[in-house]
Amino acid sequence: MRRPLRRRHGNRTDLTAMGGTTTAIDRSDKPGHIGVILLVAGLLVGAAVALGFIAHEWAQPLILGLLALLSVVGVFGLFAFAVGLIQFSGRAARNDLTKAIVDRADEGIVVTEGETSIVYANEAYIALAGARGASDLRPVGSLFTGRAEVSEAIYRLATAARENRKLSEEIRLEPALAGRGAVGWYRIRVSPVRRDGKPAALWAVSDITPERERQENAFQELQHAIDYLDHAPAGFVSIDADGEVSYLNATLSGWLDFDLARFGSGGLHLDDIATPGAAALVQAIRGHPGDVRIEVLDVDLKRRNGAPVPVRLHHQVAFGSDGRAGPSRTLVLNRAPGEAGTDRGSEAEIRFARFFHSTPMAIATVDRNGAILRSNAAFARLTHTGQQLGPQPATIHDLVVPGGGLDRALTDVMEGRREVAPLDLTLAADEARSARLYLAPVAATEDGDGERAIVYALETTAERKLKDNIDQAQKMQAVGTLAGGIAHDFNNVLQVIINASEFLLASHRPTDPSFPDIMQIKQNAYRAAALVRQLLAFSRRQTLRPQVLELGDVLSDLSLMLKRVVADKVTLDVRQGRDLWPVKADLGQLEQVIVNLAVNARDAMGDGGKLTVRTRNVERADCASFAHAALPTDDYVLLEVEDSGTGIAPEHLDKIFEPFFTTKEVGKGTGLGLSMVYGIVKQTGGFVFCDSVVGRGTIFRIFLPRHVPSEEEIAAEAAIKEAPKKIAADHTGAGVILLVEDEDAVRALNARMLVSRGYTVHEAASGVEALEIFLQHDGQIDLVVSDVVMPEMDGPTLLGELRQRNPATKVVFVSGYAEEAFRKNLPEGEDFQFLPKPFTMKQLVETVKAAMG
């Protein structure tokens, strides 16, 4: 092949080859000028002539030397040109090969300076522009004109060129350039370059019309395929590992009455189109990395209105290298009669599949080794933890925690040895859940596919929690009964100690040596009485004086005390809710609850921390969010006490409300603080719960019922506020009192008190004896002061007998228990006074005088 002949004509380069001529326009060269060469030659000749006129003897050698130098330079230049070291070109050396490649490139290349000055254009660009020479060659901005979107794209490219940025755009032009068709697609790129230190723009224009035509053809084919798939007589759905529906064809969408437009705003979830049982079966399928599982499932999908649609799913799932399930390819056959694409299976088979997967009892069949062969939807739900489905167990042994006797039971069932009792086992997926398993053998004639036993399972988690709650409640009730009995006996002992010390103090002056000892006896008796009140609080037998309270006001009044209680290292943060509902509680006892919780929180934050007390209303609709099964649905005012302390170990959480249980060091706690909190809250009608994380802190939540006052309560409260308070300054009196008390020491001291104040006292050790004395005096008794708990005849029974003899009999009950503990044993509307033990002499005489009127 003959090499192309290059000829220069000014700023235009012609490349001629066999078969045709192509032309590229190049104004980038800046060749030397002939005048410069002539000037240099003239200077050299002039120098030689000038030297010839010099008469000195050294002029001749100088001329010869100059001519010799010029000869050497000339010979060397010819030699360098011959070997290619010197080329006659423009100022910048040219790479002819690179330029030839660019000149003949398929992509149009053009270099511009400024807005319109073209420095270079290759053959492809000249052909695209349809130019015949440099005079009618147009830059890119003038070449591409047309609709608004074309002008906008060219404007963006021009802006990028001016700002020396790179940018690429694709343009649809009607008609195509150079008359190549009705429509042309072009990709235009611009990037900055520098020429002789000045900025320039390099434009590249590619004709991508054939590529676009191929894409459009492929898109059309894809649209046809999607259209065929959408309107096929079977449904198709794709579901990812999280249950999101990534594709749903029009046929299935029509069956389920869902609008495909919903996919644009978040799409559908498996729970939207499948019943809970079907969703559990679909998501329970598990495989090893690289597996492709195909399951045939007869389940119910559901329409948008919730109506079931019986279907058969051919569900294919591929698992990645990490074991995670990819999007499924699921074929759906409609098994409802009368629908397009209905699978003409037997109606009996459809009914069985529906019953099998809808039953609440989990059912699975296992082979000789315990491997699970088939299972229903309820069985799949046994593997879930919270809201997440766990992996489907491969064997029945993987379903439960080992060691429950399942191996022995399976062996006995498969070998037909004996009747196997149900097994209560803990589920391996979540040890807080349990199930009862029933095992049944498979007859030998049905053993063709390896099935050897059927496992029926019922989840018993709720029943076990209920049983645990009942057991705990019974234990707490038993402990409370014991604590109440102990408190009652202690109150009698303390009553004697307090009354005896009061008599001693009355007969001793403060200057007597024994006076401080008697005061110590009395003060310690009161301390013991406080401990007894805590026991009574736990057993819910203490005396409460409930009143309507605003919890926000209670906390505001307590804030200063709480700051002193928690000390300097602990930061107190009280956050009050808005518009708190009223509650009905004993103010003093409620304050004691808050203080006790604050003290416990302080002790749990030895190195300092934060104590947060919050209040807010909880509507009945929000009760379920707390996940406390023992909390009835109602309106509550919530009191939260949260600390950032050491937390409570999980094994201790069930015991913290028991009396005398404490994790503190000996001498630093009685173990009655939280038991008192529990008792007061329960006796008020509320609920208390504790959540704790070791190392992070503890939060106590107290739910107090919302109080809605009746009209009678509102009127009574107004009357109490308006009525003046009566203060009895005179504690002496006169009258006949029948004192009934089974404790001799208590009875003797009480009688002594009353006699010292001027009353006539008849003593009785039991209710039967009191009734006899009452009859002996023909009912002429002004007041009966009686204990409640007595042998033979208790106080309420005695009151009934006395009212039969004299309905106007006045009675004062004294007891270590709460008034509410025995009021339920009295007829409704009974009028009596109540005095809780232990009491002082002053309290006794004040109550007696008030009762006698």
CSV table of N, CA and C in Angstrom, one decimal, residues 678-733:
chain,number,residue,atom,x,y,z
A,678,TYR,N,-44.8,-1.2,97.3
A,678,TYR,CA,-45.7,-2.2,96.6
A,678,TYR,C,-47.1,-2.2,97.3
A,679,GLY,N,-47.1,-2.3,98.6
A,679,GLY,CA,-48.3,-2.3,99.4
A,679,GLY,C,-49.2,-1.1,99.2
A,680,ILE,N,-48.5,0.1,99.4
A,680,ILE,CA,-49.3,1.4,99.3
A,680,ILE,C,-49.9,1.5,97.9
A,681,VAL,N,-49.1,1.2,96.8
A,681,VAL,CA,-49.6,1.4,95.5
A,681,VAL,C,-50.8,0.4,95.2
A,682,LYS,N,-50.6,-0.8,95.7
A,682,LYS,CA,-51.7,-1.8,95.5
A,682,LYS,C,-52.9,-1.4,96.3
A,683,GLN,N,-52.7,-1.0,97.5
A,683,GLN,CA,-53.9,-0.6,98.3
A,683,GLN,C,-54.6,0.6,97.8
A,684,THR,N,-53.9,1.5,97.0
A,684,THR,CA,-54.5,2.6,96.4
A,684,THR,C,-55.2,2.3,95.1
A,685,GLY,N,-55.0,1.0,94.6
A,685,GLY,CA,-55.6,0.6,93.4
A,685,GLY,C,-54.8,0.7,92.2
A,686,GLY,N,-53.5,1.0,92.4
A,686,GLY,CA,-52.6,1.2,91.3
A,686,GLY,C,-51.7,0.0,91.0
A,687,PHE,N,-50.7,0.2,90.2
A,687,PHE,CA,-49.8,-0.9,89.8
A,687,PHE,C,-48.4,-0.3,89.7
A,688,VAL,N,-47.4,-1.2,90.1
A,688,VAL,CA,-46.0,-0.8,90.1
A,688,VAL,C,-45.2,-1.8,89.4
A,689,PHE,N,-44.3,-1.4,88.5
A,689,PHE,CA,-43.5,-2.3,87.7
A,689,PHE,C,-42.0,-1.7,87.7
A,690,CYS,N,-41.1,-2.7,87.5
A,690,CYS,CA,-39.7,-2.3,87.5
A,690,CYS,C,-39.0,-2.9,86.3
A,691,ASP,N,-38.3,-2.0,85.6
A,691,ASP,CA,-37.4,-2.5,84.5
A,691,ASP,C,-36.0,-2.0,84.9
A,692,SER,N,-35.0,-2.9,84.7
A,692,SER,CA,-33.6,-2.6,85.1
A,692,SER,C,-32.7,-3.3,84.2
A,693,VAL,N,-31.6,-2.6,83.9
A,693,VAL,CA,-30.5,-3.2,83.1
A,693,VAL,C,-29.2,-3.0,83.9
A,694,VAL,N,-28.5,-4.1,84.2
A,694,VAL,CA,-27.3,-4.0,85.0
A,694,VAL,C,-26.3,-3.1,84.4
A,695,GLY,N,-25.8,-2.1,85.1
A,695,GLY,CA,-24.8,-1.2,84.6
A,695,GLY,C,-25.4,0.0,83.9
A,696,ARG,N,-26.7,0.1,83.7
A,696,ARG,CA,-27.3,1.2,83.0
A,696,ARG,C,-28.3,1.9,83.9
A,697,GLY,N,-29.0,1.2,84.8
A,697,GLY,CA,-29.9,1.9,85.6
A,697,GLY,C,-31.2,1.2,85.8
A,698,THR,N,-32.1,1.8,86.5
A,698,THR,CA,-33.4,1.2,86.9
A,698,THR,C,-34.5,2.2,86.7
A,699,ILE,N,-35.7,1.8,86.3
A,699,ILE,CA,-36.8,2.7,86.2
A,699,ILE,C,-38.0,2.0,86.9
A,700,PHE,N,-38.7,2.7,87.8
A,700,PHE,CA,-39.9,2.2,88.4
A,700,PHE,C,-41.0,3.0,87.8
A,701,ARG,N,-42.1,2.3,87.4
A,701,ARG,CA,-43.3,2.9,86.8
A,701,ARG,C,-44.5,2.6,87.7
A,702,ILE,N,-45.1,3.7,88.2
A,702,ILE,CA,-46.3,3.6,89.1
A,702,ILE,C,-47.5,4.1,88.3
A,703,PHE,N,-48.5,3.3,88.1
A,703,PHE,CA,-49.7,3.6,87.4
A,703,PHE,C,-50.8,3.8,88.5
A,704,LEU,N,-51.2,5.1,88.6
A,704,LEU,CA,-52.3,5.4,89.6
A,704,LEU,C,-53.6,5.7,88.8
A,705,PRO,N,-54.7,5.0,89.2
A,705,PRO,CA,-55.9,5.2,88.4
A,705,PRO,C,-56.4,6.6,88.4
A,706,ARG,N,-56.9,7.0,87.2
A,706,ARG,CA,-57.5,8.4,87.1
A,706,ARG,C,-58.7,8.4,88.0
A,707,HIS,N,-58.8,9.5,88.7
A,707,HIS,CA,-60.0,9.7,89.6
A,707,HIS,C,-61.0,10.6,88.9
A,708,VAL,N,-62.2,10.2,88.7
A,708,VAL,CA,-63.3,11.0,88.2
A,708,VAL,C,-64.3,11.2,89.3
A,709,PRO,N,-64.3,12.4,90.0
A,709,PRO,CA,-65.1,12.7,91.2
A,709,PRO,C,-66.6,12.7,90.8
A,710,SER,N,-67.4,12.1,91.7
A,710,SER,CA,-68.9,12.2,91.5
A,710,SER,C,-69.4,13.5,92.1
A,711,GLU,N,-70.7,13.7,91.8
A,711,GLU,CA,-71.3,14.9,92.3
A,711,GLU,C,-71.3,14.9,93.8
A,712,GLU,N,-71.6,13.7,94.5
A,712,GLU,CA,-71.6,13.7,95.9
A,712,GLU,C,-70.3,14.0,96.5
A,713,GLU,N,-69.2,13.5,95.9
A,713,GLU,CA,-67.8,13.8,96.4
A,713,GLU,C,-67.5,15.3,96.3
A,714,ILE,N,-67.9,15.9,95.2
A,714,ILE,CA,-67.7,17.3,95.0
A,714,ILE,C,-68.4,18.1,96.1
A,715,ALA,N,-69.7,17.8,96.4
A,715,ALA,CA,-70.4,18.5,97.4
A,715,ALA,C,-69.9,18.3,98.8
A,716,ALA,N,-69.5,17.0,99.1
A,716,ALA,CA,-68.9,16.7,100.4
A,716,ALA,C,-67.6,17.5,100.6
A,717,GLU,N,-66.8,17.5,99.6
A,717,GLU,CA,-65.5,18.2,99.7
A,717,GLU,C,-65.7,19.7,99.9
A,718,ALA,N,-66.7,20.3,99.3
A,718,ALA,CA,-67.0,21.7,99.5
A,718,ALA,C,-67.5,21.9,100.9
A,719,ALA,N,-68.3,21.0,101.5
A,719,ALA,CA,-68.8,21.2,102.8
A,719,ALA,C,-67.7,21.1,103.9
A,720,ILE,N,-66.7,20.2,103.6
A,720,ILE,CA,-65.6,20.0,104.5
A,720,ILE,C,-64.8,21.3,104.6
A,721,LYS,N,-64.6,21.9,103.4
A,721,LYS,CA,-63.8,23.1,103.3
A,721,LYS,C,-64.4,24.3,104.1
A,722,GLU,N,-65.8,24.3,104.0
A,722,GLU,CA,-66.5,25.4,104.6
A,722,GLU,C,-66.7,25.3,106.1
A,723,ALA,N,-66.7,24.0,106.6
A,723,ALA,CA,-67.0,23.7,108.0
A,723,ALA,C,-65.8,24.1,108.9
A,724,PRO,N,-66.0,24.8,110.0
A,724,PRO,CA,-64.9,25.2,110.9
A,724,PRO,C,-64.4,23.9,111.6
A,725,LYS,N,-63.1,23.9,111.8
A,725,LYS,CA,-62.5,22.8,112.5
A,725,LYS,C,-62.7,22.9,114.0
A,726,LYS,N,-63.1,21.8,114.6
A,726,LYS,CA,-63.4,21.8,116.1
A,726,LYS,C,-62.2,21.2,116.8
A,727,ILE,N,-61.6,21.9,117.7
A,727,ILE,CA,-60.5,21.5,118.5
A,727,ILE,C,-60.9,21.3,120.0
A,728,ALA,N,-60.8,20.1,120.4
A,728,ALA,CA,-61.2,19.8,121.8
A,728,ALA,C,-60.1,20.1,122.7
A,729,ALA,N,-60.1,21.2,123.4
A,729,ALA,CA,-59.0,21.5,124.4
A,729,ALA,C,-59.2,20.7,125.7
A,730,ASP,N,-60.4,20.4,126.1
A,730,ASP,CA,-60.7,19.7,127.3
A,730,ASP,C,-60.7,18.2,127.0
A,731,HIS,N,-59.8,17.5,127.6
A,731,HIS,CA,-59.8,16.0,127.4
A,731,HIS,C,-60.4,15.2,128.5
A,732,THR,N,-61.0,15.9,129.5
A,732,THR,CA,-61.7,15.2,130.5
A,732,THR,C,-63.2,14.9,130.1
A,733,GLY,N,-63.8,14.0,130.8
A,733,GLY,CA,-65.2,13.7,130.4
A,733,GLY,C,-65.8,12.8,131.5
